[in-house]
Amino acid sequence: MSARTAAIFAYHSIDDRPEYPFSIAPAEFERRMAELKRQERPVLPLAEIVRRIEAREDLEGAAAITFDDGYRDNLEVALPILERYGFPATVFIAPETLGRPNGFGIERLSRDELRRLAASPLIAIGSHALTHRMLTKLSEAEVAHEVAASKAALAEIVGYPPRFFAYPYGKASPQIAAQVKREGFIAAFTTDARDAGIGDDLFSLPRHTIKAPADMKEALLRKLWVRMRASGPRIVAKALGRVLMAGRSTPLFLTDADIEILAAHKERRRGARLRELGAASAADLEKGREEIVSIGIFACNRFDLLQETCAALARYLAEYGGNWKHEVLLFHDGQNEEIERWARANPLFDRVFFNSENRGLSHNINRFWFEESRGTWLFDLEDDWLCEFKNDFVGNGLAILAEDERVGCVKFERRYPDDWKAWRTTFKAGTRMLSARVFQTAGHHRYRLICRAPYANSCALYRFSSLALTGRLRDDRVNRRAQEGEYIRKYDRLWLGAQGASAKDHPFLHTGDGRSVETWNQ
């Protein structure tokens, strides 16, 4: 602790949620506040620290407390603790996320609750952009709107314009910082993990992000696992994954840094694959494809399941099919005259294909992905899955695929809302590793990146370019699981998939914000 520096702490949720790495238990938060008091460190308003940095005055080793995202527990749990110690704090808010839970089901403040929080003399409100999108991925015009609109919205809600800005995910650029400055903010904050000091750029001030205490052994294993997944022996990574998941009741969440390592290796591999195919970009692989969703249903001789699935799909398309152009194709593996008569007379299908030689799933999927479908987007729907009616999940999936170039596939699966272990066992998810970061598209569709290919015993919406880069499955009548395993290995080296938001009212794993019902036909 130096007299020329100050520590700015960035908290998020004050709630005992071990599955959310940015959640600090109330007892832990109180312990940290008590420690600041015991150390007799001056805990100053953020405005005073910024003033001293700009004036090059002694910072006294001071501390400042900030919160990102505006969770309800900031009002109900954190504020009473701050009041006991007399500590001021700044809460950074993305106005359009108010009233919406995060991907772990932790509730954010409503507008009225934000007003109550802002009424405290200890609390100042800052901007966290309008929608909490990563600004470095947006156009100049979009960044300008995020900054200006957030300031105006917060001024309308709390009665005064915010003076400070926290970059979503801590990411910024000189151009973004200049835009924040032009909008009249007096300082902006990253998540660089160091103390702020005299002479620092006021629009790139660091903060220490506070996370739940991590087990050091697990952290080391996870780091090694990521390295192995990225470039090392995959059999070692698989073994490490089993160790990491042993006895866990929740998935293992990867950090942003973990995801960036995996993404960087995948981007290099995609670049090499594009050169191999003689294409300048993934978009080149979609030339000639139509801007439609090709829906492929894959069936064998389970007529009752097929009929139920198709009835659900027909109802879903009647509700949402007008939102996006589509075609529906049926691929049947083997001979079945009853199903063939029914299928050819069913108006749901644009085209029907029967593989009389029973050559297996790989043959049918290759036909759908590369030969018979016309769309830029391919929805792979198995015949034992019921479409969800209460949410335009395909529309949400399209928003994700169109917005994040690292995502080649969005996965949709039924799941158990409160029992990860049962879901993992039932749907053979294996050792699933998820991103800690909950991403949002412009339409506020929450999802997470994962590193295992979404395939087998599920349904998924793909980019055609991601499939073309990966290449066909072998079609030589080998064991079906061996074919699927080969595809997973190839796909996973090139793309990240998308995992749906985890909320208790979603009995399906999917990408949308809408609520679900226990069964589609209910």
PDB file of C-alpha atoms in Angstrom, residues 14 25-38 43 65 73-89 120-123:
ATOM      1  CA  ILE A  14     -23.326 -10.037  -2.853  1.00  0.00           C
ATOM      2  CA  ALA A  25     -21.157 -14.319   0.048  1.00  0.00           C
ATOM      3  CA  PRO A  26     -22.554 -11.619   2.389  1.00  0.00           C
ATOM      4  CA  ALA A  27     -20.331 -12.857   5.233  1.00  0.00           C
ATOM      5  CA  GLU A  28     -17.259 -12.574   2.986  1.00  0.00           C
ATOM      6  CA  PHE A  29     -18.234  -9.045   1.921  1.00  0.00           C
ATOM      7  CA  GLU A  30     -18.698  -8.020   5.562  1.00  0.00           C
ATOM      8  CA  ARG A  31     -15.317  -9.551   6.427  1.00  0.00           C
ATOM      9  CA  ARG A  32     -13.654  -7.474   3.709  1.00  0.00           C
ATOM     10  CA  MET A  33     -15.309  -4.275   4.935  1.00  0.00           C
ATOM     11  CA  ALA A  34     -14.249  -5.052   8.525  1.00  0.00           C
ATOM     12  CA  GLU A  35     -10.683  -5.578   7.332  1.00  0.00           C
ATOM     13  CA  LEU A  36     -10.654  -2.164   5.630  1.00  0.00           C
ATOM     14  CA  LYS A  37     -11.879  -0.638   8.884  1.00  0.00           C
ATOM     15  CA  ARG A  38      -9.261  -2.504  10.940  1.00  0.00           C
ATOM     16  CA  VAL A  43     -12.405   4.533   2.060  1.00  0.00           C
ATOM     17  CA  ILE A  65     -15.746   0.490  -3.525  1.00  0.00           C
ATOM     18  CA  ASP A  73     -28.581  -7.648  -3.498  1.00  0.00           C
ATOM     19  CA  ASN A  74     -26.541  -4.413  -3.799  1.00  0.00           C
ATOM     20  CA  LEU A  75     -29.594  -2.686  -2.291  1.00  0.00           C
ATOM     21  CA  GLU A  76     -30.848  -5.395   0.042  1.00  0.00           C
ATOM     22  CA  VAL A  77     -27.536  -6.847   1.311  1.00  0.00           C
ATOM     23  CA  ALA A  78     -24.555  -4.627   0.458  1.00  0.00           C
ATOM     24  CA  LEU A  79     -26.057  -1.234   1.345  1.00  0.00           C
ATOM     25  CA  PRO A  80     -26.877  -2.126   4.998  1.00  0.00           C
ATOM     26  CA  ILE A  81     -23.294  -3.377   5.430  1.00  0.00           C
ATOM     27  CA  LEU A  82     -21.867  -0.207   3.875  1.00  0.00           C
ATOM     28  CA  GLU A  83     -24.084   1.870   6.166  1.00  0.00           C
ATOM     29  CA  ARG A  84     -22.733   0.083   9.253  1.00  0.00           C
ATOM     30  CA  TYR A  85     -19.191   1.039   8.275  1.00  0.00           C
ATOM     31  CA  GLY A  86     -20.018   4.417   6.705  1.00  0.00           C
ATOM     32  CA  PHE A  87     -18.334   3.434   3.439  1.00  0.00           C
ATOM     33  CA  PRO A  88     -19.347   5.167   0.165  1.00  0.00           C
ATOM     34  CA  ALA A  89     -19.684   3.236  -3.101  1.00  0.00           C
ATOM     35  CA  SER A 120     -28.685   6.801  -0.182  1.00  0.00           C
ATOM     36  CA  PRO A 121     -26.094   9.522   0.581  1.00  0.00           C
ATOM     37  CA  LEU A 122     -23.419   6.825   0.390  1.00  0.00           C
ATOM     38  CA  ILE A 123     -24.235   5.763  -3.191  1.00  0.00           C
TER      39      ILE A 123
END
